[in-house]
XYZ file of C-alpha atoms in Angstrom:
450
model
C -0.267 73.321 10.163
C 1.982 70.287 10.041
C 5.469 70.997 11.274
C 8.671 70.329 9.347
C 10.106 67.008 10.514
C 12.712 66.409 7.781
C 15.180 64.851 10.204
C 12.647 62.466 11.759
C 12.229 58.825 10.705
C 9.251 57.042 12.247
C 9.010 53.265 12.282
C 5.512 51.835 12.359
C 4.912 48.142 12.805
C 2.065 47.315 10.506
C -0.245 44.313 10.114
C 1.580 40.963 9.723
C 4.789 42.561 10.921
C 5.411 44.782 7.876
C 7.602 47.769 8.599
C 6.503 51.120 7.198
C 9.051 53.908 7.155
C 7.896 57.513 6.890
C 11.061 59.414 5.968
C 9.550 62.804 6.765
C 6.343 64.819 7.086
C 6.429 68.011 5.092
C 4.935 71.449 5.724
C 2.660 72.403 2.812
C 4.371 75.776 2.513
C 7.731 74.179 1.719
C 6.382 72.586 -1.494
C 8.202 69.368 -0.642
C 7.119 66.021 -2.176
C 3.996 64.480 -0.650
C 4.023 61.932 2.125
C 5.512 58.628 0.942
C 5.824 55.248 2.611
C 8.317 52.516 1.818
C 7.574 48.926 2.766
C 10.859 47.478 3.882
C 11.430 43.822 2.956
C 11.787 41.240 5.695
C 14.362 39.573 3.499
C 14.592 37.271 0.502
C 13.173 33.758 0.468
C 13.768 31.013 -2.116
C 10.501 29.143 -2.558
C 10.371 25.580 -3.908
C 7.682 26.245 -6.492
C 5.573 23.997 -8.711
C 3.149 26.452 -10.269
C 0.193 24.706 -8.674
C -2.462 26.204 -6.429
C -0.613 25.808 -3.121
C 2.782 27.221 -4.040
C 1.246 29.978 -6.192
C -0.810 31.133 -3.205
C 2.226 30.816 -0.928
C 4.243 32.997 -3.320
C 1.661 35.794 -3.095
C 1.220 35.296 0.665
C 4.964 35.606 1.271
C 5.005 38.857 -0.700
C 2.017 40.031 1.321
C 4.008 39.241 4.461
C 6.807 41.499 3.286
C 9.332 39.080 1.721
C 11.072 39.262 -1.623
C 10.431 35.908 -3.286
C 12.669 33.942 -5.622
C 10.963 30.876 -7.075
C 12.785 27.662 -7.875
C 11.409 24.794 -9.945
C 13.424 21.577 -10.371
C 13.131 19.425 -13.471
C 13.586 15.879 -12.182
C 11.706 14.196 -15.009
C 8.105 15.212 -14.356
C 5.823 16.236 -17.242
C 5.599 20.002 -16.810
C 5.129 23.150 -18.878
C 8.171 24.924 -17.467
C 7.757 28.049 -19.622
C 4.184 28.516 -18.418
C 5.267 28.011 -14.800
C 7.978 30.650 -15.211
C 5.596 33.207 -16.745
C 3.076 32.590 -13.985
C 5.664 33.111 -11.229
C 6.832 36.355 -12.848
C 3.248 37.591 -13.199
C 2.676 36.915 -9.489
C 5.647 39.050 -8.513
C 8.577 36.676 -8.167
C 11.806 38.646 -7.995
C 13.620 35.925 -9.950
C 12.660 32.527 -11.357
C 15.069 29.587 -11.473
C 14.225 26.453 -13.463
C 16.936 23.836 -13.019
C 17.408 20.599 -15.005
C 18.547 18.125 -12.329
C 17.715 14.887 -14.151
C 21.269 13.648 -14.722
C 22.472 14.344 -11.179
C 19.237 12.908 -9.780
C 20.021 9.578 -11.452
C 23.769 9.471 -10.766
C 23.937 10.899 -7.252
C 20.647 9.775 -5.732
C 18.978 6.939 -7.663
C 22.204 4.959 -8.194
C 23.098 4.873 -4.459
C 19.556 3.651 -3.792
C 20.029 0.881 -6.369
C 23.331 -0.119 -4.755
C 21.599 -0.295 -1.385
C 18.606 -2.265 -2.741
C 16.708 0.394 -0.791
C 13.114 -0.583 -0.189
C 10.912 0.762 2.620
C 8.726 -1.664 4.532
C 9.479 -4.419 2.013
C 7.668 -2.805 -0.926
C 8.150 0.934 -1.488
C 11.126 1.868 -3.702
C 11.268 5.429 -2.291
C 10.711 7.442 -5.473
C 9.513 10.587 -3.704
C 11.920 10.212 -0.788
C 15.014 10.021 -2.981
C 14.035 13.105 -4.986
C 13.716 15.484 -2.045
C 17.396 15.748 -1.025
C 18.257 16.375 -4.688
C 15.688 19.180 -5.008
C 16.495 20.737 -1.636
C 20.252 20.716 -2.217
C 19.925 22.902 -5.314
C 17.464 25.156 -3.499
C 20.104 25.784 -0.837
C 22.742 26.478 -3.491
C 20.490 29.097 -5.064
C 19.772 30.654 -1.660
C 23.501 31.020 -0.989
C 24.163 32.313 -4.497
C 21.412 34.955 -4.244
C 22.142 35.934 -0.645
C 18.667 34.876 0.486
C 17.952 34.754 4.194
C 15.313 32.025 3.981
C 14.080 29.027 2.057
C 10.469 27.864 1.937
C 8.322 25.018 0.650
C 4.655 24.141 0.179
C 4.611 20.729 1.868
C 1.641 20.153 4.155
C 1.822 19.613 7.897
C 0.580 16.013 7.695
C 3.044 14.585 5.187
C 6.621 13.345 5.091
C 7.919 15.922 2.616
C 8.017 18.722 5.184
C 10.466 16.583 7.172
C 12.582 15.728 4.137
C 12.860 19.324 2.949
C 13.491 20.758 6.365
C 16.046 18.253 7.597
C 18.026 18.986 4.430
C 17.656 22.699 5.094
C 18.677 22.368 8.730
C 21.741 20.427 7.640
C 22.765 22.921 4.960
C 20.966 26.246 5.520
C 18.884 26.506 8.677
C 16.491 29.446 8.065
C 13.153 27.953 6.931
C 9.652 29.295 6.413
C 7.086 26.472 6.477
C 3.699 28.164 5.830
C 1.597 25.089 6.548
C 2.908 25.107 10.117
C 2.494 28.857 10.722
C -0.807 29.509 12.552
C -1.460 32.730 10.608
C -1.365 30.677 7.412
C -3.056 27.387 8.275
C -5.834 29.090 10.262
C -6.490 31.355 7.290
C -6.373 28.574 4.689
C -8.195 25.667 6.247
C -8.711 23.863 2.942
C -8.528 24.163 -0.819
C -11.718 26.257 -0.893
C -9.947 29.006 1.054
C -6.968 28.797 -1.279
C -9.244 29.064 -4.320
C -10.956 32.155 -2.880
C -7.567 33.715 -2.108
C -6.383 32.941 -5.637
C -9.449 34.575 -7.161
C -9.104 37.650 -4.955
C -5.416 38.074 -5.825
C -5.612 37.305 -9.526
C -3.761 33.988 -9.270
C -4.530 31.835 -12.327
C -5.882 28.402 -11.417
C -6.720 25.455 -13.690
C -10.124 25.790 -15.313
C -10.607 22.013 -15.396
C -11.185 19.985 -12.214
C -8.049 18.467 -10.743
C -7.817 14.689 -10.396
C -9.412 13.742 -7.058
C -6.089 12.615 -5.615
C -2.611 14.041 -5.060
C 0.274 13.122 -7.374
C 4.045 13.411 -7.250
C 5.985 12.592 -10.404
C 9.665 12.304 -11.249
C 12.024 10.041 -13.202
C 11.887 7.395 -10.495
C 8.129 7.078 -10.117
C 4.661 8.568 -9.824
C 2.861 8.424 -6.485
C -0.864 8.810 -5.883
C -2.478 9.474 -2.505
C -5.169 11.436 -0.657
C -8.604 12.331 -1.983
C -10.678 9.315 -2.971
C -7.704 7.044 -2.228
C -7.893 7.765 1.505
C -10.355 4.890 1.884
C -7.910 1.947 1.893
C -10.666 -0.408 0.751
C -11.297 1.517 -2.473
C -9.698 0.109 -5.593
C -7.499 2.356 -7.707
C -9.514 3.832 -10.609
C -8.676 2.335 -14.000
C -7.443 5.640 -15.410
C -5.174 6.506 -12.503
C -1.850 5.149 -13.791
C 0.135 7.412 -16.115
C 3.570 5.808 -16.255
C 2.673 2.170 -16.895
C 0.232 0.236 -19.045
C -2.140 -2.184 -17.437
C -0.529 -5.647 -17.578
C -3.707 -6.805 -19.332
C -2.985 -4.384 -22.187
C 0.761 -5.077 -22.312
C 2.342 -6.829 -25.301
C 1.821 -10.575 -25.589
C 5.527 -11.231 -26.003
C 8.283 -10.235 -23.560
C 11.163 -7.831 -24.080
C 14.511 -9.365 -23.138
C 17.092 -6.963 -21.712
C 20.708 -7.309 -20.654
C 21.898 -4.950 -17.915
C 25.602 -4.594 -17.210
C 26.763 -3.510 -13.751
C 30.040 -2.238 -12.384
C 30.469 -1.553 -8.661
C 26.762 -2.131 -8.228
C 25.782 0.572 -10.722
C 24.268 -0.071 -14.182
C 26.602 1.071 -16.940
C 24.776 -0.309 -19.988
C 21.407 -1.723 -20.989
C 20.841 -3.616 -24.242
C 17.661 -4.847 -25.866
C 18.757 -8.359 -26.801
C 16.514 -8.794 -29.842
C 16.752 -5.275 -31.265
C 20.419 -4.713 -30.374
C 19.573 -1.242 -29.069
C 21.861 -0.031 -26.241
C 21.998 2.862 -23.794
C 25.129 3.676 -21.813
C 24.680 7.003 -20.002
C 22.954 7.068 -16.601
C 20.010 9.221 -17.679
C 19.501 7.282 -20.921
C 19.756 3.914 -19.137
C 17.152 4.825 -16.562
C 14.816 6.474 -19.067
C 14.969 3.411 -21.315
C 14.232 1.056 -18.423
C 11.245 3.249 -17.550
C 10.049 2.924 -21.138
C 10.427 -0.865 -21.181
C 8.921 -1.350 -17.741
C 6.052 1.025 -18.462
C 5.267 -0.817 -21.687
C 4.761 -4.049 -19.737
C 3.036 -2.632 -16.636
C 5.983 -3.321 -14.332
C 6.279 -1.668 -10.926
C 2.731 -1.041 -9.696
C 2.057 -1.337 -5.972
C -0.813 -0.356 -3.664
C 0.247 -0.188 -0.002
C -0.441 1.210 3.444
C 2.770 2.599 4.925
C 3.930 4.168 8.182
C 4.745 7.847 7.850
C 7.581 9.265 9.916
C 5.249 11.747 11.629
C 3.223 8.950 13.226
C 0.288 8.003 11.024
C -0.465 5.340 8.445
C -1.216 6.396 4.883
C -2.348 4.644 1.743
C -0.145 5.151 -1.303
C -0.242 3.847 -4.865
C 3.031 3.867 -6.764
C 4.362 2.967 -10.191
C 8.133 2.563 -10.469
C 8.918 0.716 -13.728
C 12.649 1.315 -14.229
C 13.406 1.168 -10.526
C 11.652 -2.193 -10.189
C 13.648 -3.712 -13.053
C 16.901 -2.476 -11.528
C 15.959 -3.709 -8.057
C 15.604 -7.289 -9.331
C 18.635 -7.167 -11.620
C 20.930 -5.690 -8.972
C 19.756 -8.165 -6.346
C 20.667 -11.000 -8.692
C 24.165 -9.823 -9.652
C 24.915 -8.890 -6.041
C 24.053 -12.374 -4.770
C 26.189 -13.845 -7.560
C 29.319 -11.858 -6.730
C 29.224 -10.927 -3.033
C 30.519 -12.921 -0.088
C 27.694 -14.394 1.967
C 28.600 -12.763 5.291
C 29.368 -9.398 3.706
C 25.984 -9.485 2.023
C 24.237 -10.329 5.279
C 25.705 -7.185 6.855
C 24.946 -5.166 3.739
C 21.302 -6.266 3.812
C 20.939 -4.778 7.292
C 22.592 -1.570 6.132
C 20.196 -1.426 3.186
C 17.187 -1.585 5.509
C 18.693 1.140 7.695
C 19.473 3.291 4.652
C 15.888 2.929 3.372
C 14.499 4.087 6.726
C 16.833 7.092 6.857
C 16.013 8.010 3.255
C 12.268 7.750 3.872
C 12.576 9.856 7.022
C 14.621 12.611 5.383
C 18.051 11.912 6.891
C 20.061 11.848 3.637
C 22.449 14.573 4.833
C 22.880 13.207 8.344
C 26.317 11.889 9.414
C 24.891 8.422 10.069
C 23.401 8.218 6.567
C 26.672 9.373 5.033
C 28.455 6.617 6.960
C 25.947 3.950 5.840
C 26.195 5.073 2.196
C 29.974 4.835 2.414
C 29.756 1.281 3.794
C 27.274 0.224 1.111
C 29.455 1.727 -1.596
C 32.417 -0.266 -0.239
C 30.353 -3.456 -0.366
C 29.717 -2.954 -4.086
C 33.342 -3.144 -5.234
C 32.940 -6.682 -6.605
C 29.339 -6.316 -7.826
C 30.113 -6.512 -11.517
C 28.664 -8.423 -14.442
C 25.664 -8.819 -16.733
C 22.115 -9.915 -15.982
C 19.648 -10.998 -18.653
C 15.977 -10.645 -17.815
C 12.597 -10.388 -19.454
C 9.806 -7.937 -18.705
C 6.345 -9.288 -19.394
C 2.806 -8.631 -18.188
C 3.774 -6.712 -15.034
C 6.619 -9.019 -14.005
C 10.411 -9.142 -14.153
C 11.909 -12.582 -14.812
C 15.626 -13.209 -14.325
C 16.980 -15.408 -17.134
C 20.716 -15.626 -16.492
C 23.850 -13.848 -15.358
C 27.628 -13.790 -15.849
C 30.484 -12.019 -14.087
C 34.286 -11.943 -14.030
C 33.933 -11.516 -10.237
C 31.578 -14.468 -9.785
C 31.844 -16.523 -6.596
C 29.890 -19.330 -8.248
C 31.974 -22.472 -8.936
C 30.248 -24.655 -11.481
C 32.567 -27.638 -10.943
C 32.223 -27.411 -7.186
C 28.440 -27.325 -7.225
C 27.993 -29.909 -9.993
C 26.138 -33.112 -9.129
C 28.142 -34.912 -11.840
C 31.684 -33.690 -11.122
C 33.464 -34.277 -7.819
C 35.998 -31.482 -8.260
C 37.789 -30.327 -5.094
C 34.821 -30.992 -2.864
C 35.240 -33.345 0.098
C 31.914 -34.877 1.225
C 33.353 -35.069 4.740
C 33.088 -31.301 4.874
C 29.326 -31.611 4.579
C 29.332 -34.426 7.130
C 31.066 -32.209 9.660
C 28.710 -29.343 8.971
C 25.668 -31.595 9.390
C 26.993 -33.044 12.661
C 27.694 -29.632 14.168
C 24.223 -28.365 13.303
C 22.598 -31.628 14.410
C 24.173 -31.212 17.862
C 22.877 -27.627 18.002
C 19.414 -28.799 16.978
C 19.286 -31.603 19.562
C 20.489 -29.207 22.251
C 17.738 -26.784 21.348
C 15.069 -29.528 21.450
C 16.316 -30.690 24.866
C 16.186 -27.170 26.215
C 12.695 -26.701 24.773
C 11.378 -29.811 26.542
C 13.096 -28.786 29.792
C 11.403 -25.370 29.740
C 8.045 -26.932 28.846
C 8.279 -29.388 31.740
C 9.125 -26.612 34.206
C 6.119 -24.601 33.039
C 3.815 -27.552 33.616
C-alpha cells in the first residue's frame, strides 16, 4: 500500500533539465485524484522567428526544453506571408505571436544614418543585412520587457555575422540570450538540414513541399543578399535566375529615368521623376520608389568576397538598388556643400562607422559617438541632385544648393574675380620645396643602402 504523502512535494530533475513536480502520492483508499505531474517552465523566451525550417524547429525545441515561447516576426520590407507565419507559430505552440511593421522606423532611424555616413564596408558592401539587425533586435528587446520574458533567442548560425549582431544588441539592452546554434545539445543533435527535416517530420512541423533555392537569402527594404550553397565556390558565376530585386541590365529599358533627389542635413526629403513629375516625400515612400527605379534598371548588383567579423572570408552576392542611388547622390551633394577638411575627417568616421555596423556595434558607446559626429557634419549638406539611372549605372547630371561652397566666378577660366594668381604661386612654391626635400632624402637613403 502506498502511504499518504499529501504534505510532500518531490522535485525530480528530468531529461534536458525539465523540472517535474509531484504534489502528492495518494493512498488508493482515500479516493483522491490520481498521480499528476506538472512540468514547470524554465521561463519565457522571445524568439526572433521567420517561419522557416530553422526557427520553426527551434521553437519546438525550446518548448521541449521547458520554455514558454513567444515568437516575434519583424516586417522590414521582405516578401512574406505574415498570416501564414502567424498560424504556423500558433500551431507549433507559441504562447503569443507578435508581427511588427518596422518599415518606417527602419528607413528613418537606421537607413538614413547609414546614408549620411556614406557607410560602405570594404569599399563595396552597402550593409543591407547589417543595418537591419539592430532595428529587429531593438523591438525584440522591447517585447521581452513588455511581456516579462527572461530570455531572448535567435536562429542565427554559429558561422555567420548575424549571431554577433543580434547578441551584441541583446547584451547592450537585455543580456539573457539563448543561442541554440552554439549550445552543444542543439548543434550536436542537428548537424545539418537533414537532421532538422527529420525533427520537423517527427514533430509535425510543416516544411515547404518544394525544394528551397540552393543558397541562403536575406531580404529587406535595403537589399537582398545571397550566400552559401552553390555560391560557396567563389569561382562559380551567379545563376541567371538568382536576382529578385533588380532586372538584368541587359533587359533594362533602353532609355534612362532622370530623378531629382532633394537633401536636407544629409537626408533625402523628396524624390521627383523629372519627366513624369511624380514625387515622393515621406521616408518610406522615397526609399521604396528609389528601389523601384533602381530595380527597373538593374542598379546595385555586386558579387564580392568579404571578411566576416568572426574570422573567415565569405562570398556574398547583393542587390541594393535604392541604397546605391542614394550613395552616389549623397556623395555628390556632400562634396558640393562640405568644407574640405571637415569632409576628410568625416570620411574616416564613415569607414569606422561601417566597420562597427558590420560587426554589430550599433548600440556601443563608440558607435553612438561616431553617429553623433557624422550627424553634426551633415548640417550644411543640403540641396538637389539630378541623376539618371540606366543599364545598371547611376550617372550624376547636376546639382544645386543654397549652402554650396562652389564659387563659379572664382573657378571660372574666363573671369578673374577675387582670385590672386600669386596665391597659387605661393602654394606651388611651398609644395615644390616639400617635393625637392623628399627627393633629396630619398636619394640620401638610397646611397646609404648601397
